């Protein structure tokens, strides 16, 4: 409805013949701000204004309207202001569009608005004060003054920093750092299936930039033959999560994908979280096991049929491998849903190796509640030691100030873990902790060991297969066979020794009549 209203408003203004007016787009989820800004430009005169309440709607406005000026709030639903600016700056047709940030968090967060393509920044405050700053920026733009405004936030001196906002911003940084360092792809969709968030792993899996992913239609990312499967899963999504990619393969860019769709609500709006996991290595291992097993079975079948039953038993044993999927619960808020939905063991550690945040999977692994773990030393709970490991990935990541990934055999937990530690920084650039993501690869290791055991077992089976070959010297009278040592032995013993075949003795009808005629009745004699 909002999109229809925006396009109708654009058409109506063009119809009035205001072709010489300066086109302005105001993007803010506060309807009061939108109304005040619209009134301000109407009173100023010479401006044509269109408004949008979120970043996704703003992208729909751009193509038909083509504004010269944009006023953008940083905290927007669906696509935030920073990402919106980066997307616009990727579009050559909007190189000359002048972007002004209007932000209420200018005092709490050092906003480097020039880095994401904005030309000026005004701190939100009393609208009368804001009007003065807007007039200053507009005069600068209208007069085409050469001095850039990229180093000044207008009105920041009139706004006081709020401690609660700083805490929320810090929590958001933890959240964003966690998402960016996830091994799995993470996407957020609107109910219309348009992408409004994508982490770094998602851009790598889909081989598209973040700007290309945002606002795109999620099913269109897949091949035509697999698109109906994705659309069917999205259409059937109710209030519980759906998983696809195990029974029916989903292949993208030569990768096998496992996709989990999770519905959630935030501020009376419905969204869809999409977790995309690359399971190519596991699928490839399964295919290699199947192909290798088939080849060995065919080889054994060519040598002797006596081992067909053993081969079938081995096949049944391999096919009895079970799959375990973790059940995820929905949380009432966006952060907790996202954090607790991960099956990997995820935690945030401070510089002193104390837990700052832990997800539900890690809490369950340790047998504790999440709140009981906060503030505890990680090495005491994870390794049951009093001192950290000298080669601890957390210590290496802090020292190198870079991502560290290691495979760890953890005897205390009885698991093999693939651990990734990613440092995160405060606004001064100091390392203040790490995001710790541990994936349980115990099953993968066991599968590899099972494969090696199977190979050894089948090779041993082949070694035991014995065959008869060459020319056998046999006595024309007694039918005894001369063995390799030059001695004659019964044909039954020789064949049993070289092939494992056992004999049962009987008498054919011809010999029966010749040697035991008294046991044959008249009918059989004839």
XYZ file of C-alpha atoms in Angstrom:
526
model
C 0.000 0.000 0.000
C 2.855 2.363 0.849
C 4.539 1.687 -2.507
C 1.278 2.443 -4.375
C 0.871 5.670 -2.446
C 4.441 6.776 -3.237
C 4.080 6.137 -6.977
C 0.693 7.897 -7.085
C 2.206 10.872 -5.294
C 5.103 11.001 -7.788
C 2.683 10.870 -10.717
C 0.438 13.556 -9.225
C 3.322 15.976 -8.709
C 4.688 15.376 -12.203
C 1.197 15.922 -13.565
C 1.055 19.340 -11.945
C 3.949 20.342 -14.159
C 6.456 21.023 -11.395
C 9.311 19.864 -13.592
C 11.660 22.612 -12.370
C 11.245 21.785 -8.692
C 14.079 20.083 -6.804
C 13.154 16.449 -6.026
C 13.672 15.357 -2.410
C 13.268 11.924 -0.771
C 12.942 11.739 3.054
C 13.449 8.274 4.592
C 12.480 7.883 8.269
C 10.305 5.436 10.206
C 9.010 8.302 12.377
C 5.841 9.646 10.788
C 6.115 12.903 12.756
C 9.557 13.580 11.235
C 8.204 12.782 7.752
C 5.301 15.218 8.217
C 7.528 17.988 9.631
C 10.079 17.595 6.831
C 7.348 17.644 4.160
C 5.816 20.809 5.663
C 9.234 22.447 5.892
C 9.976 21.965 2.184
C 6.471 23.003 1.163
C 6.884 26.261 3.097
C 10.366 26.778 1.670
C 8.995 26.372 -1.864
C 10.623 24.995 -5.009
C 10.863 21.402 -3.713
C 8.975 18.234 -4.558
C 8.990 15.753 -1.647
C 8.407 11.989 -1.479
C 8.664 10.025 1.794
C 9.502 6.413 2.665
C 9.276 4.647 6.032
C 12.009 2.019 5.532
C 15.057 1.300 3.392
C 13.321 -1.230 1.145
C 10.532 1.220 0.304
C 13.151 3.898 -0.399
C 14.789 1.705 -3.060
C 11.415 1.323 -4.791
C 11.012 5.126 -4.798
C 14.363 5.880 -6.439
C 13.832 4.616 -9.998
C 10.603 6.495 -10.853
C 11.482 9.640 -8.857
C 15.267 10.135 -9.351
C 15.831 12.645 -6.503
C 18.525 15.304 -6.293
C 18.466 15.317 -2.467
C 17.931 12.543 0.099
C 17.492 12.817 3.876
C 18.132 9.387 5.447
C 17.804 8.178 9.044
C 20.390 5.580 10.106
C 18.065 3.390 12.172
C 15.542 2.147 9.592
C 13.479 -1.060 9.431
C 14.246 -3.744 6.843
C 17.347 -2.074 5.285
C 19.155 0.393 7.572
C 20.366 3.824 6.502
C 24.048 2.917 6.181
C 23.347 -0.033 3.848
C 20.853 2.064 1.894
C 23.552 4.707 1.251
C 26.071 2.052 0.171
C 23.555 0.567 -2.278
C 22.748 3.991 -3.772
C 26.438 4.787 -4.217
C 26.807 1.569 -6.213
C 24.294 2.927 -8.762
C 26.029 5.259 -11.275
C 22.774 7.072 -12.119
C 22.684 8.518 -8.570
C 26.284 9.759 -8.395
C 25.092 13.357 -8.225
C 22.392 12.733 -5.582
C 23.274 14.666 -2.408
C 22.663 12.516 0.716
C 22.177 14.039 4.197
C 22.062 11.748 7.239
C 19.584 12.723 9.995
C 20.496 10.609 13.019
C 19.425 10.516 16.666
C 22.526 8.518 17.667
C 25.095 11.030 16.470
C 26.101 11.781 20.045
C 26.453 8.150 21.136
C 28.245 6.765 18.072
C 30.976 8.353 15.989
C 29.236 8.262 12.614
C 31.741 8.173 9.746
C 29.014 9.032 7.263
C 31.460 9.868 4.467
C 32.713 6.269 4.465
C 29.357 4.972 3.252
C 28.700 7.765 0.757
C 26.754 10.466 2.639
C 27.629 14.138 2.063
C 26.466 15.663 5.356
C 25.063 14.699 8.769
C 22.573 16.437 11.093
C 21.898 15.226 14.644
C 18.225 14.820 15.493
C 16.930 17.217 18.124
C 14.216 19.839 18.505
C 12.852 20.420 15.022
C 13.317 24.173 15.262
C 17.053 23.656 15.772
C 17.119 21.007 13.045
C 15.520 23.467 10.607
C 18.445 25.845 11.055
C 20.947 23.083 10.310
C 18.906 21.836 7.328
C 18.853 25.393 5.949
C 22.645 25.638 6.385
C 23.231 22.367 4.515
C 20.768 23.297 1.750
C 22.412 26.689 1.275
C 25.798 24.973 1.031
C 24.396 22.596 -1.625
C 22.438 25.226 -3.556
C 25.464 27.550 -3.731
C 27.672 24.606 -4.813
C 30.286 25.522 -2.215
C 33.529 23.612 -2.663
C 34.211 22.980 1.047
C 32.942 19.462 1.943
C 30.734 18.898 5.015
C 31.948 15.339 5.609
C 33.792 16.105 8.864
C 31.044 17.950 10.762
C 27.880 16.654 12.437
C 25.516 19.623 12.710
C 23.735 19.881 16.055
C 25.853 17.326 17.902
C 26.707 19.886 20.573
C 23.002 20.223 21.429
C 22.534 16.487 22.055
C 23.639 14.673 25.215
C 25.011 11.163 25.139
C 22.728 8.555 26.632
C 24.279 5.621 28.496
C 21.474 3.223 27.626
C 21.901 4.006 23.922
C 25.640 3.305 24.150
C 24.872 -0.056 25.773
C 22.362 -0.889 23.037
C 24.900 0.092 20.370
C 27.516 -2.156 22.005
C 25.027 -5.037 22.053
C 24.277 -4.386 18.380
C 28.001 -4.501 17.576
C 28.255 -7.888 19.334
C 25.236 -9.074 17.345
C 26.611 -7.817 14.026
C 30.070 -9.255 14.731
C 28.490 -12.628 15.518
C 26.456 -12.658 12.296
C 29.401 -11.541 10.147
C 31.623 -14.318 11.532
C 29.107 -17.147 11.279
C 30.219 -20.082 9.163
C 26.651 -20.443 7.856
C 24.881 -17.927 5.636
C 22.276 -15.769 7.398
C 19.504 -13.911 5.561
C 16.480 -11.950 6.720
C 13.408 -11.706 4.470
C 10.197 -9.728 4.494
C 6.919 -11.654 4.247
C 7.073 -10.787 0.520
C 10.324 -12.844 0.381
C 12.567 -9.844 -0.374
C 16.033 -9.910 1.230
C 16.667 -7.108 3.755
C 19.821 -8.471 5.461
C 22.671 -10.758 4.395
C 25.863 -11.631 6.276
C 29.292 -12.210 4.729
C 28.876 -16.001 4.562
C 25.629 -15.548 2.584
C 27.331 -13.310 0.000
C 30.038 -15.973 -0.449
C 27.544 -18.843 -0.794
C 25.396 -17.006 -3.363
C 28.457 -15.390 -5.020
C 26.825 -11.960 -4.988
C 27.745 -8.698 -3.289
C 25.716 -7.512 -0.326
C 24.309 -4.673 -2.444
C 23.148 -7.155 -5.091
C 21.475 -9.411 -2.511
C 19.577 -6.706 -0.651
C 16.017 -6.119 -1.917
C 16.284 -9.074 -4.339
C 13.570 -11.779 -4.433
C 14.920 -14.803 -2.512
C 13.573 -17.633 -4.785
C 15.148 -15.919 -7.824
C 18.612 -16.780 -6.431
C 18.084 -20.448 -7.337
C 17.961 -22.335 -10.624
C 14.589 -22.612 -12.354
C 14.219 -26.339 -11.601
C 14.762 -25.807 -7.855
C 12.800 -22.572 -7.473
C 9.419 -24.368 -6.958
C 10.883 -26.268 -3.985
C 11.964 -22.995 -2.331
C 8.642 -21.273 -3.086
C 6.654 -24.254 -1.754
C 8.630 -24.223 1.524
C 8.102 -20.469 1.969
C 4.390 -20.749 1.177
C 3.894 -23.550 3.738
C 5.825 -21.751 6.487
C 3.521 -21.275 9.474
C 4.649 -20.591 13.028
C 7.284 -23.366 13.033
C 10.596 -23.675 11.236
C 11.031 -25.711 8.018
C 14.204 -27.510 6.872
C 14.953 -28.453 3.266
C 17.986 -29.894 1.463
C 18.441 -33.287 3.121
C 15.938 -35.516 1.305
C 15.821 -33.421 -1.896
C 19.191 -31.959 -2.912
C 19.465 -28.186 -3.289
C 22.510 -27.377 -5.438
C 23.801 -23.851 -6.040
C 27.167 -23.029 -7.674
C 28.204 -26.718 -7.320
C 27.446 -26.598 -3.586
C 24.934 -28.752 -1.717
C 22.891 -26.514 0.603
C 20.851 -27.212 3.728
C 18.294 -24.429 4.365
C 16.378 -23.683 7.571
C 13.440 -21.223 7.384
C 12.333 -19.664 10.690
C 9.395 -17.228 11.096
C 9.552 -14.471 13.712
C 7.833 -11.227 14.650
C 9.372 -7.928 15.707
C 7.371 -4.826 16.645
C 4.163 -6.277 15.151
C 5.897 -7.037 11.837
C 6.530 -10.515 10.458
C 9.867 -11.581 8.994
C 11.608 -14.789 7.911
C 15.114 -15.841 9.000
C 16.984 -18.068 6.536
C 20.002 -20.106 7.707
C 21.975 -21.556 4.769
C 24.571 -24.261 5.499
C 27.068 -25.649 2.982
C 26.924 -29.459 3.361
C 28.900 -30.230 0.201
C 31.733 -31.980 2.042
C 29.325 -34.259 3.910
C 27.331 -35.001 0.762
C 30.523 -35.633 -1.207
C 31.725 -38.039 1.489
C 28.410 -39.882 1.337
C 28.581 -40.126 -2.457
C 32.203 -41.309 -2.344
C 31.293 -43.971 0.215
C 28.408 -45.187 -1.943
C 30.478 -45.229 -5.147
C 33.458 -46.883 -3.478
C 31.234 -49.513 -1.898
C 29.550 -50.279 -5.243
C 32.906 -50.739 -6.925
C 34.144 -53.130 -4.259
C 30.873 -55.063 -4.291
C 31.110 -55.505 -8.066
C 34.712 -56.689 -7.766
C 33.813 -59.219 -5.071
C 30.813 -60.412 -7.127
C 33.086 -61.044 -10.141
C 35.401 -63.255 -8.069
C 32.800 -65.396 -6.304
C 29.065 -65.460 -5.599
C 29.708 -66.961 -2.209
C 30.207 -63.482 -0.709
C 27.012 -61.824 -2.042
C 25.248 -62.221 1.278
C 28.202 -60.682 3.140
C 28.261 -57.719 0.750
C 24.526 -57.080 1.261
C 25.052 -57.165 5.006
C 27.809 -54.555 4.713
C 25.556 -52.393 2.542
C 22.761 -52.567 5.120
C 25.235 -51.671 7.847
C 26.372 -48.552 5.944
C 22.797 -47.489 5.112
C 21.781 -47.600 8.808
C 23.571 -44.345 9.574
C 21.205 -42.021 11.471
C 20.751 -38.271 11.081
C 20.296 -35.987 14.056
C 18.781 -32.512 13.692
C 18.624 -30.058 16.555
C 15.230 -28.610 17.383
C 15.295 -24.840 17.577
C 12.924 -22.707 19.579
C 11.646 -19.283 18.602
C 12.363 -16.408 20.935
C 10.242 -13.312 21.452
C 12.886 -10.876 20.330
C 14.993 -10.600 17.197
C 18.401 -10.888 18.917
C 17.576 -13.935 21.037
C 15.911 -15.761 18.136
C 18.944 -15.207 15.916
C 21.494 -16.078 18.609
C 19.752 -19.185 19.964
C 18.805 -20.578 16.546
C 22.421 -21.432 15.703
C 23.341 -25.104 16.148
C 27.012 -24.199 16.517
C 28.360 -23.319 19.961
C 28.569 -19.509 19.851
C 29.839 -17.199 22.578
C 31.297 -13.720 23.033
C 34.397 -13.428 25.260
C 35.978 -10.316 26.774
C 39.729 -9.659 26.747
C 40.083 -11.566 30.068
C 38.500 -14.731 28.609
C 35.225 -14.292 30.498
C 31.892 -15.164 28.877
C 29.908 -12.081 27.848
C 27.227 -13.830 25.756
C 26.457 -17.526 25.119
C 23.843 -19.141 22.922
C 21.497 -21.911 23.999
C 23.466 -24.664 22.216
C 26.589 -23.936 24.267
C 24.603 -23.636 27.498
C 22.995 -27.033 26.845
C 26.406 -28.551 26.067
C 27.719 -27.355 29.426
C 24.539 -28.351 31.243
C 23.931 -24.861 32.616
C 21.558 -21.962 32.158
C 22.811 -19.101 30.001
C 22.809 -16.590 32.861
C 24.859 -18.961 35.049
C 27.685 -18.965 32.474
C 28.026 -15.165 32.050
C 31.184 -13.888 33.777
C 32.796 -17.345 34.142
C 36.255 -18.129 32.712
C 35.880 -19.979 29.415
C 38.773 -22.406 30.002
C 37.313 -23.560 33.329
C 33.951 -24.540 31.800
C 35.113 -25.723 28.369
C 38.362 -27.517 29.316
C 38.090 -27.969 33.120
C 41.508 -26.326 33.602
C 42.752 -23.512 35.842
C 44.884 -21.901 33.155
C 44.195 -21.161 29.464
C 45.838 -23.272 26.787
C 49.078 -21.741 25.445
C 47.730 -22.240 21.875
C 44.192 -21.067 22.704
C 42.505 -19.613 19.544
C 41.160 -16.720 21.648
C 44.699 -15.697 22.684
C 45.979 -16.046 19.093
C 43.086 -13.966 17.695
C 43.705 -11.232 20.305
C 47.454 -11.179 19.570
C 47.134 -11.270 15.767
C 43.974 -9.109 15.679
C 42.722 -11.454 12.981
C 40.447 -14.467 12.585
C 41.938 -17.781 13.808
C 40.447 -21.203 12.927
C 41.659 -24.470 14.453
C 40.439 -28.087 14.791
C 40.523 -29.135 18.458
C 40.172 -32.578 20.044
C 38.486 -31.785 23.367
C 38.767 -34.771 25.751
C 36.822 -33.030 28.527
C 33.728 -32.600 26.320
C 34.412 -35.752 24.300
C 34.068 -33.966 20.976
C 36.057 -32.851 17.955
C 35.437 -29.131 17.376
C 36.205 -26.748 14.490
C 36.767 -23.464 16.358
C 36.789 -19.983 14.790
C 37.737 -16.966 16.932
C 37.169 -13.486 15.494
C 38.332 -10.355 17.333
C 36.047 -7.324 17.659
C 37.031 -3.770 18.464
C 35.745 -0.720 20.283
C 35.252 2.644 18.568
C 38.929 3.524 19.251
C 40.072 0.418 17.391
C 41.190 -1.500 20.500
C 40.576 -5.240 20.689
C 38.013 -5.826 23.440
C 37.230 -9.504 22.939
C 36.415 -12.255 20.468
C 33.419 -13.989 18.944
C 33.919 -17.728 19.491
C 32.135 -20.139 17.070
C 32.698 -23.892 17.587
C 31.241 -26.517 15.251
C 30.905 -30.171 16.326
C 32.577 -32.255 13.556
C 32.669 -35.478 15.587
C 30.240 -37.211 13.204
C 32.296 -36.187 10.189
C 35.443 -37.627 11.793
C 33.622 -40.837 12.670
C 32.283 -41.133 9.117
C 35.827 -40.871 7.793
C 36.982 -43.554 10.263
C 34.028 -45.781 9.229
C 35.046 -45.372 5.587
C 38.635 -46.406 6.338
C 37.404 -49.388 8.393
C 35.097 -50.442 5.552
C 37.931 -50.283 3.024
C 40.148 -52.443 5.229
C 37.336 -54.933 5.860
C 36.453 -55.327 2.187
C 40.136 -55.560 1.196
C 40.570 -58.337 3.736
C 37.523 -60.060 2.223
C 39.080 -59.889 -1.236
C 42.341 -61.322 0.055
C 40.461 -64.352 1.397
C 38.818 -65.152 -1.961
C 40.572 -68.153 -3.491
C 40.260 -69.215 -7.148
C 41.082 -72.271 -9.260
C 43.197 -71.540 -12.292
C 45.582 -73.281 -14.769
C 45.649 -76.993 -15.883
C 44.937 -79.675 -13.229
C 46.724 -83.061 -13.665
C 44.058 -85.741 -12.916
C 44.303 -89.536 -12.919
C 42.286 -91.085 -15.755
C 41.175 -93.993 -13.528
C 40.797 -92.948 -9.889
C 40.304 -89.241 -10.724
C 42.754 -88.125 -8.018
C 44.533 -84.781 -8.663
C 48.298 -84.171 -8.470
C 48.962 -81.176 -6.193
C 51.821 -78.626 -6.291
C 54.053 -80.932 -4.188
C 53.678 -83.793 -6.712
C 51.399 -85.942 -4.545
C 47.954 -87.178 -5.595
C 44.981 -86.370 -3.441
C 41.221 -86.744 -3.762
C 39.539 -84.239 -6.065
C 37.140 -83.259 -3.251
C 40.001 -82.331 -0.890
C 41.896 -80.404 -3.579
C 38.906 -78.265 -4.665
C 37.922 -77.602 -1.044
C 41.476 -76.429 -0.244
C 41.617 -74.014 -3.216
C 38.040 -72.668 -3.319
C 36.417 -73.433 0.022
C 33.700 -75.567 -1.630
C 32.390 -78.540 0.400
C 31.112 -81.750 -1.300
C 28.135 -83.968 -0.457
C 28.235 -87.480 -2.018
C 25.432 -89.258 -3.889
C 25.026 -91.854 -6.713
C 23.835 -90.998 -10.213
C 21.117 -93.168 -11.861
C 23.597 -94.798 -14.289
C 25.938 -95.948 -11.492
C 22.928 -97.027 -9.421
C 21.806 -99.429 -12.152
C 25.381 -100.693 -12.662
C 26.387 -101.213 -9.050
C 23.126 -101.538 -7.092
C 20.533 -103.072 -9.421
C 18.753 -104.769 -6.530
C 17.624 -101.339 -5.195
C 16.000 -100.267 -8.471
C 12.359 -101.210 -9.120
C 11.130 -102.461 -12.500
C 9.760 -99.121 -13.610
C 13.109 -97.357 -13.058
C 14.995 -100.167 -14.876
C 12.907 -99.644 -17.999
